[in-house]
Short mmCIF file of C-alpha atoms in Angstrom, two decimals:
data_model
loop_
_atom_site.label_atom_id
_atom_site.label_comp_id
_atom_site.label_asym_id
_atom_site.label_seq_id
_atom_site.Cartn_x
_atom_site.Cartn_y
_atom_site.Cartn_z
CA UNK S 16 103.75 73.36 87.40
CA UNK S 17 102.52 75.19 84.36
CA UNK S 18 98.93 74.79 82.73
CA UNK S 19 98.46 74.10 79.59
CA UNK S 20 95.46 73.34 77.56
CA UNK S 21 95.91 71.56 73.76
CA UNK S 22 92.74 71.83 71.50
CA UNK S 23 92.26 69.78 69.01
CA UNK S 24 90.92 70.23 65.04
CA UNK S 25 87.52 69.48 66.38
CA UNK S 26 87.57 71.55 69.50
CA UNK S 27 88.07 69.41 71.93
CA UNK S 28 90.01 70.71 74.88
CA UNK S 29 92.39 68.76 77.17
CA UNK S 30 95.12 70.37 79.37
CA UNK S 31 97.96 69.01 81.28
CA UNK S 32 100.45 70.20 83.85
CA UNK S 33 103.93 70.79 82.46
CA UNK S 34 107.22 70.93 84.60
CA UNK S 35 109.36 74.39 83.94
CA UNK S 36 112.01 74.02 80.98
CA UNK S 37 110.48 71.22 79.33
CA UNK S 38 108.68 71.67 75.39
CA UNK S 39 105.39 71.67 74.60
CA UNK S 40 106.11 69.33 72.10
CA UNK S 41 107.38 67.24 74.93
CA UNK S 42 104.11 67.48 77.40
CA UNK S 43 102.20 66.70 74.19
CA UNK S 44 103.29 63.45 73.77
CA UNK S 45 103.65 62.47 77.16
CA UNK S 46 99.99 62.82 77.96
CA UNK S 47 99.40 61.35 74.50
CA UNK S 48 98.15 64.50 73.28
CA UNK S 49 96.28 64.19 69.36
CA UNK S 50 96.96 65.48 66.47
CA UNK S 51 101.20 66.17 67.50
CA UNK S 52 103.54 63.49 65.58
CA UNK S 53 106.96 65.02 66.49
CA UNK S 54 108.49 62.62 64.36
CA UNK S 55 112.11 64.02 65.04
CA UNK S 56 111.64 64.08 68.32
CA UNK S 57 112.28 67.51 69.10
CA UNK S 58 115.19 67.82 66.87
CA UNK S 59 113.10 71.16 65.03
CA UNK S 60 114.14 68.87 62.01
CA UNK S 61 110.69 67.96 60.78
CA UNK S 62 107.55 69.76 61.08
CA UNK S 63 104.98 67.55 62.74
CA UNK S 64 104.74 68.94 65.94
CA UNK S 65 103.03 72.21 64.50
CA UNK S 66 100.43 74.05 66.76
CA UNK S 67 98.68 77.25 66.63
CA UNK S 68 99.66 79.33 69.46
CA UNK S 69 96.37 81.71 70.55
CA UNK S 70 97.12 85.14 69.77
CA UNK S 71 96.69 86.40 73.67
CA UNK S 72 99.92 83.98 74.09
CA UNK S 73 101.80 84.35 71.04
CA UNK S 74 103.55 87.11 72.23
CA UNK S 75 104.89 85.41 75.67
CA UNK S 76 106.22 82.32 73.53
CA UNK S 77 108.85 83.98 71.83
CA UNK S 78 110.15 84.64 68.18
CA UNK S 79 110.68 81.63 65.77
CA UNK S 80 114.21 81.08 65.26
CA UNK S 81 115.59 81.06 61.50
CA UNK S 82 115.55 77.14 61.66
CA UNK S 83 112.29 77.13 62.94
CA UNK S 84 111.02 79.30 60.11
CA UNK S 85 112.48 77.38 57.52
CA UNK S 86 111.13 74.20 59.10
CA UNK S 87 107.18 75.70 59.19
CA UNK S 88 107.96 75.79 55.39
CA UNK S 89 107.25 71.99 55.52
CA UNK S 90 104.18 72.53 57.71
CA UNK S 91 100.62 72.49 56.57
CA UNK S 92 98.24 75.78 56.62
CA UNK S 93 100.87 77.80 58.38
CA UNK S 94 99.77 81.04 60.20
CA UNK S 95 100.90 84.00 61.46
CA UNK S 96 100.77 82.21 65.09
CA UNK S 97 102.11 78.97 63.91
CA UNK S 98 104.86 77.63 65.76
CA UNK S 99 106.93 74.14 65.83
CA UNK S 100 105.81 73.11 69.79
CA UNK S 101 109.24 71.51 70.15
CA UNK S 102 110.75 75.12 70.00
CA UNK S 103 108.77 76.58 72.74
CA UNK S 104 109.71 75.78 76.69
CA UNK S 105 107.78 75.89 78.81
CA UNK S 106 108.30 79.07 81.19
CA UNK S 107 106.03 80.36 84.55
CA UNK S 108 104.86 83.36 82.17
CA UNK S 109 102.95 80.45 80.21
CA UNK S 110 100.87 79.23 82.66
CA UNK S 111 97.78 79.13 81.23
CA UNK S 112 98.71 78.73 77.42
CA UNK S 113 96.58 77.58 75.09
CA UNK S 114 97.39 76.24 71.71
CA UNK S 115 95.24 74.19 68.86
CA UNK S 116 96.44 71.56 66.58
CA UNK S 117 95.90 71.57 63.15
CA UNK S 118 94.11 68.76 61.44
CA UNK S 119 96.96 67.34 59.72
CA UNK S 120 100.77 67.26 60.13
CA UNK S 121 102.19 64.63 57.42
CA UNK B 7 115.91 46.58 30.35
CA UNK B 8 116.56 44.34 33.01
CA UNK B 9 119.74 44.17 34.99
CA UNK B 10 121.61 40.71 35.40
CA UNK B 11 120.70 39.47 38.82
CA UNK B 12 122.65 40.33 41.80
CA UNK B 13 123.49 37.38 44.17
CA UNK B 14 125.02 37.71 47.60
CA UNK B 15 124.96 36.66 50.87
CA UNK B 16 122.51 39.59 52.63
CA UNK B 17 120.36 42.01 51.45
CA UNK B 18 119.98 44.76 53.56
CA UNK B 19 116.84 47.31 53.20
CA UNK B 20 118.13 50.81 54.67
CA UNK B 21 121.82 52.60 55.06
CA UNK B 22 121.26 53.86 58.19
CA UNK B 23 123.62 53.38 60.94
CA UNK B 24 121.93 50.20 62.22
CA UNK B 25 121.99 48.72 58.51
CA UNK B 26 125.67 50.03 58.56
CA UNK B 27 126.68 48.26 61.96
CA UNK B 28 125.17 45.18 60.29
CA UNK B 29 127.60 45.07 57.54
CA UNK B 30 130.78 45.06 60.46
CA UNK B 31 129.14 42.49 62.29
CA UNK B 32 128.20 40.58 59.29
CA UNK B 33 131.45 41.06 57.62
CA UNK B 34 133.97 39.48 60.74
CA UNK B 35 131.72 36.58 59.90
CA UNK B 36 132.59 36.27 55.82
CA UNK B 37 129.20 37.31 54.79
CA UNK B 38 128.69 39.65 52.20
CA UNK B 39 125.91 42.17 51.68
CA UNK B 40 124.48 44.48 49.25
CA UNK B 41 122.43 47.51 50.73
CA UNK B 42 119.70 49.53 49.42
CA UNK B 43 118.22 52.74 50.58
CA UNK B 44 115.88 55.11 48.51
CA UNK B 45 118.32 58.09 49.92
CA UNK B 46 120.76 59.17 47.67
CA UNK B 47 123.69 58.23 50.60
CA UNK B 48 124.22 56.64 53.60
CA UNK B 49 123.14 57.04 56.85
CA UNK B 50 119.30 57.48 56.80
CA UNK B 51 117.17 59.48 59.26
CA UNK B 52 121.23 61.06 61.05
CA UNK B 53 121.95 62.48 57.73
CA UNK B 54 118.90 63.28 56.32
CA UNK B 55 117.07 64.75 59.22
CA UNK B 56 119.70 66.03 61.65
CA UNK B 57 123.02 65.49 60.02
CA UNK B 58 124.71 68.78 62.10
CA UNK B 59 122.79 67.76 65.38
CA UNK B 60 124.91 66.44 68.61
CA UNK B 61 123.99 62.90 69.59
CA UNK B 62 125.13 62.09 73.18
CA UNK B 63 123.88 58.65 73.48
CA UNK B 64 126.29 56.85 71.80
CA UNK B 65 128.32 54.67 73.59
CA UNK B 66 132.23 55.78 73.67
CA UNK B 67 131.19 58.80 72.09
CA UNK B 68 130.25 61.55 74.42
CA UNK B 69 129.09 63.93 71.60
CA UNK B 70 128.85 62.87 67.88
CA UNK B 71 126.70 64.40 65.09
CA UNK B 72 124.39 62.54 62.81
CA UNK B 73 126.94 63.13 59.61
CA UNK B 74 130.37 62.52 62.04
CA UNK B 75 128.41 59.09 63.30
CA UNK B 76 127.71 57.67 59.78
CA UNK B 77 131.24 58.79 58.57
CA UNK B 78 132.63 56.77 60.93
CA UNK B 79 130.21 53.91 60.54
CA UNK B 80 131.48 54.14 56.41
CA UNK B 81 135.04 53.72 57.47
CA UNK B 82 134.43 51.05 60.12
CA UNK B 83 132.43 49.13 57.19
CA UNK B 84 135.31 49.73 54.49
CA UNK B 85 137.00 46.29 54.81
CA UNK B 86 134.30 44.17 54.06
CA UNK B 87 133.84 46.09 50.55
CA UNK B 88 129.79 46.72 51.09
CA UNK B 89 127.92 47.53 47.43
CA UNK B 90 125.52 50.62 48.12
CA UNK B 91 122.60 50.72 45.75
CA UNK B 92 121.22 54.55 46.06
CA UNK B 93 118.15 56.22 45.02
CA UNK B 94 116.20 52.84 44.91
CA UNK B 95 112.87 51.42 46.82
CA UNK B 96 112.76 48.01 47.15
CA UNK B 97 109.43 46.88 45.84
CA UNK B 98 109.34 43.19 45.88
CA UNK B 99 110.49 40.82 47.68
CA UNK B 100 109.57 36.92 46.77
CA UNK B 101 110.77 33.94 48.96
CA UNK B 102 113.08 31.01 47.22
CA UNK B 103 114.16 28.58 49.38
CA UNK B 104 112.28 26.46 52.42
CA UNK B 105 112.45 28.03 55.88
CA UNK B 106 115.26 26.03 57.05
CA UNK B 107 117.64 26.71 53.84
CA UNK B 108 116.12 30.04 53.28
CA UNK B 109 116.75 32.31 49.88
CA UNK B 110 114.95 35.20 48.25
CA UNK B 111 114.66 37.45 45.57
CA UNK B 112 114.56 40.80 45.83
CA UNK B 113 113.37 43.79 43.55
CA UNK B 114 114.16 47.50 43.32
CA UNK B 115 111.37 50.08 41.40
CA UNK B 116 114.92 50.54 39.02
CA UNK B 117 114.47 47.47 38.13
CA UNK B 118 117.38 45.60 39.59
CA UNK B 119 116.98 42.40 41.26
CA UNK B 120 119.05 40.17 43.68
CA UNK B 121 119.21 36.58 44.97
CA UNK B 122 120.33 36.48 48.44
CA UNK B 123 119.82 34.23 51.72
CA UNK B 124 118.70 36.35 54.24
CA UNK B 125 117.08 39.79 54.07
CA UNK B 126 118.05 42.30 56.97
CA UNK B 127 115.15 45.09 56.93
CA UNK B 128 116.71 47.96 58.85
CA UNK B 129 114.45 50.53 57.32
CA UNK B 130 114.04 52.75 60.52
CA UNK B 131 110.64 55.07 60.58
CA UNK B 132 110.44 53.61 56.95
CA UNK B 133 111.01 55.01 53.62
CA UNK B 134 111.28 58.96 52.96
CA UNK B 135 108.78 59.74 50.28
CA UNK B 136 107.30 63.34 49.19
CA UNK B 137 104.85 64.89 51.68
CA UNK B 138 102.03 65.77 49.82
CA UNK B 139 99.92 69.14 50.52
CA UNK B 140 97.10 69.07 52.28
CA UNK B 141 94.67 69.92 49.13
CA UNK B 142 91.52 68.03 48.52
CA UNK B 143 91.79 65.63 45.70
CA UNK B 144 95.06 66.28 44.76
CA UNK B 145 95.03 62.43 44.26
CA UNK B 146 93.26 62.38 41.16
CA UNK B 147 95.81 64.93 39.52
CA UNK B 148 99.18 62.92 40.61
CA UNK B 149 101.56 61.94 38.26
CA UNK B 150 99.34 63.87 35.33
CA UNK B 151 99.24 67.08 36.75
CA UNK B 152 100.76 66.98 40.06
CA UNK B 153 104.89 65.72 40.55
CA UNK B 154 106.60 65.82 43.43
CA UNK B 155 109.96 65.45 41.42
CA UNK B 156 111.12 65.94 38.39
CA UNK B 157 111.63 63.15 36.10
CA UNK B 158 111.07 64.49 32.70
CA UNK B 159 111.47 67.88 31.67
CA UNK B 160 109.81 67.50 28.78
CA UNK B 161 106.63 67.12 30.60
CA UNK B 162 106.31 70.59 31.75
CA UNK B 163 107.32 72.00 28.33
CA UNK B 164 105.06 75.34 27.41
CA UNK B 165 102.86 74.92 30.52
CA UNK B 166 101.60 76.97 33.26
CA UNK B 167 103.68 75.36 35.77
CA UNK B 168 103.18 76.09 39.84
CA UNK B 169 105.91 75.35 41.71
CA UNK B 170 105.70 75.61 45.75
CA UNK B 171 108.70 75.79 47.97
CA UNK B 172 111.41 78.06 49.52
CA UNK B 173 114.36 75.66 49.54
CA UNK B 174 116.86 74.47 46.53
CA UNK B 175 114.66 72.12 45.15
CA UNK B 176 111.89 74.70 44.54
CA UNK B 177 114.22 77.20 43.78
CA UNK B 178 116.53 75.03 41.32
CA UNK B 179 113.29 73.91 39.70
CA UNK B 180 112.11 77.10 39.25
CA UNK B 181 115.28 78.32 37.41
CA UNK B 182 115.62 75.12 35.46
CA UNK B 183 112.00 74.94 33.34
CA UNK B 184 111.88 78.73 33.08
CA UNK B 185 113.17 78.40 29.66
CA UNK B 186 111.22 75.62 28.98
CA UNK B 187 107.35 76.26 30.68
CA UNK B 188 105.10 78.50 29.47
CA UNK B 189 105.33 80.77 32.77
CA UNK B 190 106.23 79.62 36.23
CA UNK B 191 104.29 80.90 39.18
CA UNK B 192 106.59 80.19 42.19
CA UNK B 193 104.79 79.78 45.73
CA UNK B 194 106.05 80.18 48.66
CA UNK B 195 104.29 81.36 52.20
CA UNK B 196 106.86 84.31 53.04
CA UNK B 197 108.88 86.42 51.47
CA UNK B 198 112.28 84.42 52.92
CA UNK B 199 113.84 81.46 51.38
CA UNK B 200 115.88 78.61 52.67
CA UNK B 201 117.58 77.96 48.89
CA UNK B 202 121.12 78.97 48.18
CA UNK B 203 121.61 82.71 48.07
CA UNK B 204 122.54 82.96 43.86
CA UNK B 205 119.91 81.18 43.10
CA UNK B 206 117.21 82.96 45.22
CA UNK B 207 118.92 86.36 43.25
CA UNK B 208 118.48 84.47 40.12
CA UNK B 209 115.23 83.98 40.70
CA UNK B 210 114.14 87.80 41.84
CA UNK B 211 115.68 88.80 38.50
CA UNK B 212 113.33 86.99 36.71
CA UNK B 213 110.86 88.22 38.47
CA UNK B 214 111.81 91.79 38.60
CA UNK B 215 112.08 91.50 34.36
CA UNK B 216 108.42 90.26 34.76
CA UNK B 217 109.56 86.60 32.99
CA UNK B 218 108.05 84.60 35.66
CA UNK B 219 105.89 85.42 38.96
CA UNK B 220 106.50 84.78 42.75
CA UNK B 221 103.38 84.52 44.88
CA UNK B 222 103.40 84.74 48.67
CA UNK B 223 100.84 82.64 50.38
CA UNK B 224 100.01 78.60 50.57
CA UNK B 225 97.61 76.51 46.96
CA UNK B 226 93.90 76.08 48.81
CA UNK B 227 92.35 74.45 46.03
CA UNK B 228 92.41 73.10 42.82
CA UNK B 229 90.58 72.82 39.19
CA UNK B 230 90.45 70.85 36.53
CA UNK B 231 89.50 67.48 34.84
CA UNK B 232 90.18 64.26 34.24
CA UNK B 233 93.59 64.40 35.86
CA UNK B 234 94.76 67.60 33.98
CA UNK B 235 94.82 70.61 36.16
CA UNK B 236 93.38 74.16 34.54
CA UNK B 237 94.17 76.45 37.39
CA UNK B 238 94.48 76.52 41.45
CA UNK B 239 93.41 78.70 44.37
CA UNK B 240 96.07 80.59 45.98
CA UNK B 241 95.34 81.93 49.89
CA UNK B 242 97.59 84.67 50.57
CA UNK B 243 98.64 86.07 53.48
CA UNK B 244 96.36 88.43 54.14
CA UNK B 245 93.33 86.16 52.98
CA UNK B 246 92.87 87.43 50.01
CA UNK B 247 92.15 84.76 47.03
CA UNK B 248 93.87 84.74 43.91
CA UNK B 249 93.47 81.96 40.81
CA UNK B 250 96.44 81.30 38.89
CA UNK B 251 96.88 79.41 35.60
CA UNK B 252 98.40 76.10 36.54
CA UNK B 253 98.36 73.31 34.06
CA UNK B 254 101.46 71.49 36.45
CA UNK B 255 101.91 71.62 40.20
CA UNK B 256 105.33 70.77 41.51
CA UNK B 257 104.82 71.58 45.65
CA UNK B 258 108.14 70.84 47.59
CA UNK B 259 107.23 69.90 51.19
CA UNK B 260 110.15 67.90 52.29
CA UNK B 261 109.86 64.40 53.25
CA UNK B 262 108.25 61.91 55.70
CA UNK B 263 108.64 58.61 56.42
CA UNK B 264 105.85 55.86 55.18
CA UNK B 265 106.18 51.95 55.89
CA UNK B 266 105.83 51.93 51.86
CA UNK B 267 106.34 48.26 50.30
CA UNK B 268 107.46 46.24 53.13
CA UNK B 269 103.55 46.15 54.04
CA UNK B 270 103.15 43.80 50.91
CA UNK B 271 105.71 40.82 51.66
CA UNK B 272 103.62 38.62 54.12
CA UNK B 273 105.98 40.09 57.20
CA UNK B 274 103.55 39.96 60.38
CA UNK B 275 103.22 43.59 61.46
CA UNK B 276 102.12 45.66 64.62
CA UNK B 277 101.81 49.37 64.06
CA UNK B 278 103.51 49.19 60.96
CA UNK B 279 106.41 47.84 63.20
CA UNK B 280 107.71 44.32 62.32
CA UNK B 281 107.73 42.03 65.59
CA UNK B 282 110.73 39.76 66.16
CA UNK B 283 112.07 37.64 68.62
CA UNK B 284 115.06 38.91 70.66
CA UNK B 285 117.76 35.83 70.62
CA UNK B 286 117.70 36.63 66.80
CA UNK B 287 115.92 39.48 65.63
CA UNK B 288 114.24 37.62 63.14
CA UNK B 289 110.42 38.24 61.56
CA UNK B 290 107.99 35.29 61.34
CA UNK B 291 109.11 34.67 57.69
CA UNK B 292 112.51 32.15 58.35
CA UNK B 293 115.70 33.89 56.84
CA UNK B 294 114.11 37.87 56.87
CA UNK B 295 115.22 39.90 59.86
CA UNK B 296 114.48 43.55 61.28
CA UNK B 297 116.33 45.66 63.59
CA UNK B 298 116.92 48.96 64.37
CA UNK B 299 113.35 51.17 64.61
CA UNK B 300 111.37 49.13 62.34
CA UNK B 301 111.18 46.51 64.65
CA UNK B 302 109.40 46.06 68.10
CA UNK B 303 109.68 42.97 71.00
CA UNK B 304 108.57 43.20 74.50
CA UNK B 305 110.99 46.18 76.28
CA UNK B 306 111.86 48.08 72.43
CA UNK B 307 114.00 50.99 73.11
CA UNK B 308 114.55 53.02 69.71
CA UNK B 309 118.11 53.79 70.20
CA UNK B 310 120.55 53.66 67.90
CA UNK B 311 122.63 51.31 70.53
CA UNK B 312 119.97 48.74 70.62
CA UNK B 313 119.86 48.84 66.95
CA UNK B 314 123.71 47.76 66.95
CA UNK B 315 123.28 45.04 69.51
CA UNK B 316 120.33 43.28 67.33
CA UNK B 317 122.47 43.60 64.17
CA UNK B 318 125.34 41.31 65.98
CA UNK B 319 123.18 39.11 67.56
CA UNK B 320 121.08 38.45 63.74
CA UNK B 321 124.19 38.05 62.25
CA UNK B 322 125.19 34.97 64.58
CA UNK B 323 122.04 33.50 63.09
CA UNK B 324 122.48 34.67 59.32
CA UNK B 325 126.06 33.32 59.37
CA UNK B 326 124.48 29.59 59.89
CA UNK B 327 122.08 30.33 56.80
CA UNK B 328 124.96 31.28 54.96
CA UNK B 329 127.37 28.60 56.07
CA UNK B 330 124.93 25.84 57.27
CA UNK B 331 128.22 23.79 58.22
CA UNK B 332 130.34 26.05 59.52
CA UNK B 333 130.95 26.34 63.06
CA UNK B 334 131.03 29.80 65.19
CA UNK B 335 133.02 30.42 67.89
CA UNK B 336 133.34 33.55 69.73
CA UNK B 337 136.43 36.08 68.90
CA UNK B 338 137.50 39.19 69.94
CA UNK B 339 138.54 42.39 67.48
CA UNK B 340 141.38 43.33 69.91
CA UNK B 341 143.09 39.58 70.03
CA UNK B 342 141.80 36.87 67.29
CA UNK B 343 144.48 37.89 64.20
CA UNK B 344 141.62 35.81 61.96
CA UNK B 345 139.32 39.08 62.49
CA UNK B 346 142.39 41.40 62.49
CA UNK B 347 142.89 40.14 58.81
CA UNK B 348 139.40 40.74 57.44
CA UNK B 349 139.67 44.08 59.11
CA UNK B 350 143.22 44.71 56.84
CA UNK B 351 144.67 45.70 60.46
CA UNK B 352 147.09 43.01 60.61
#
């Protein structure tokens, strides 16, 4: 299992354990996570399931895919370390991840 | 003006592939419907959100996409000669008749109306409207100031107008009142675009002849008075703060579903779902049902199978409102010739 810890817009900390291969979008919602809508439902066709990945794990997550870009256009406050948490799985390397959630998402 | 009423025997709120469904089910039982759906075509949330995207739960269909499904849900529906009203919310609904001869009349925002027996609501998540920006007190500026579409052109004649976006509506905008606005400042928070290729080139030209400006980064803030904007805040990239003269704001965010109107018509509701029994799918107002995601009922799976299953088992009980002395009995597609007929197949 793979640790990860979702903090919210008002700093409040909660983590989970996530199988291997499943999203972070996915673990969100199953533990009933705040602040992540995924109103698609991991389709990467909306863009409510937008986190902030922390900068010592941005790196490990990956590279946002062209889709995934042009679906953070639709996201609020976008940063250089936003990502759409459907569109990263959850790998061993990520034990540990931490991401925050912005305040709003539609 | 006011268009002539419509009457009919179902009015259906939503063309997405439940709503379709309904109309098959609906029409091997002689009743006729009208549907409505503030999309400008059919097949809601699968061709508006993931129109190219494989669906696999589909029964007799081991891989379909969104688009393919509702295709083949506007052939299926064909026979039975469905009237598709595009582009319009309904607004109002008012109830005519008593609950056990139910009727009602039913508005759009374009001003059409309709007299019909039952009311299907197969909205789904709801209607798509504008997502707004996250900008405090953009409120008081809407429909002054702020648009999230554009109705008028004349409206944006000689102004500073903002418009935020990367995709063909921003872009299209953006090359349409150029001639028109004073200047247009187009925002968007990188330097790649989603809009069609010509028109993104159209667009650096302008720019590159220094007729209009292109700012990367995301509107923080806003000033003016009164409803009329003077300038906003732009947050770029790199932090840095720059104010630009913006007497119009047109931000392009996409769209998200909101219950809108349906809140208003006396339906009971749970979490903006619409509860219904599960021998008809029916609401708590005689005569007005729900089915597909809009509604919920002890065990609710949202699935666009379950959605097809209530819309044949509400249109058993809408075919005795329509034809209070008619008696059903049960046929099958593959051997009743009656059905065969109304599908033109025989």
């Amino acid at each position: 299992m793979v640790k990860i810890t979702y903090i919210d817009s008002y700093g409040e900390s909660r983590s989970v354990e996530a199988e291997e291969g499943t999203t972070v979008m996915e673990n969100a919602i199953r533990n009933s996570i705040p602040e992540i809508v995924a109103e698609c439902g991991g389709g990467c066709a909306c863009a409510t399931c937008h986190v902030y990945v922390d900068e010592a794990w941005y790196p490990l997550t990956g590279q946002p895919s062209t889709k995934e870009e042009d679906m953070l256009d639709f996201a609020y406050k976008v940063q250089p370390n936003s990502r759409l948490s459907c569109q990263i799985k959850v790998t061993p390397q990520l034990d540990g991840l931490v991401v925050t959630t912005p305040s709003r998402q539609g | 003006m006011m268009a002539e009423s419509i009457q009919t025997d179902v009015v259906i709120v939503g063309a997405g592939p439940v709503g379709l469904f309904a109309v098959f089910e609906l029409g091997l039982l002689d009743v006729r419907c009208h549907l409505i759906d503030i999309l400008p075509k059919p097949g809601g949330q699968c061709a508006e959100l993931y129109p190219e995207k494989p669906i696999y739960d589909i029964p007799g269909h081991p891989n379909v996409s969104g688009q393919g499904l509702v295709d083949n849900l506007m052939k299926q529906v064909e026979p039975f000669r469905p009237v598709f009203h595009y582009g319009e919310m309904v607004e109002a609904l008012e109830v005519l008749g008593t609950p056990e001869a139910p009727s009602f009349r039913v508005r759009t925002d374009n001003g059409q109306s309709f007299e019909c027996k039952t009311v299907i609501i197969a909205a789904g998540g709801g209607c798509f409207q504008p997502k707004k920006p996250p900008i405090d007190g953009i409120e008081a500026y809407e429909g002054k100031s702020v648009f999230y579409a554009v109705r008028k052109m004349e409206d944006f004649r000689d102004k500073n107008v903002v418009i935020v976006g990367g995709g063909d509506s921003a872009l299209d905008w953006t090359l349409n009142l150029h001639p028109l606005a004073k200047r247009i400042t187009l925002v968007h928070r990188r330097d790649d675009f989603r809009a069609a290729p010509h028109s993104v080139n159209a667009m650096r030209e302008l720019v590159a002849e220094g007729k209009m400006d292109l700012k990367l980064g995301q509107i923080e803030s806003l000033t003016g008075a009164d409803g009329l904007l003077s300038g906003a805040t732009l947050l770029g990239a790199d932090k840095s703060k720059t104010e630009l003269a913006c007497e119009r704001l047109i931000p392009f965010f996409g769209l998200t579903m909101k219950l809108g109107p349906i809140a208003d018509w006396g339906l009971n509701l749970n979490e903006n779902l619409l509860p219904v029994d599960t021998e008809k799918f029916e609401t708590n107002v005689p005569g007005i049902f729900a089915i597909g995601d809009i509604n919920t009922y002890p065990g609710k799976l949202k699935l666009i199978l379950c959605g097809f299953h209530e819309g044949a088992l509400a249109a058993q009980k809408i075919h005795r409102y329509v034809y209070p002395d008619k008696k059903l009995t049960s046929q099958y597609t593959t051997s009743s010739s009656a059905l065969q007929k109304k599908l033109g197949v025989n």
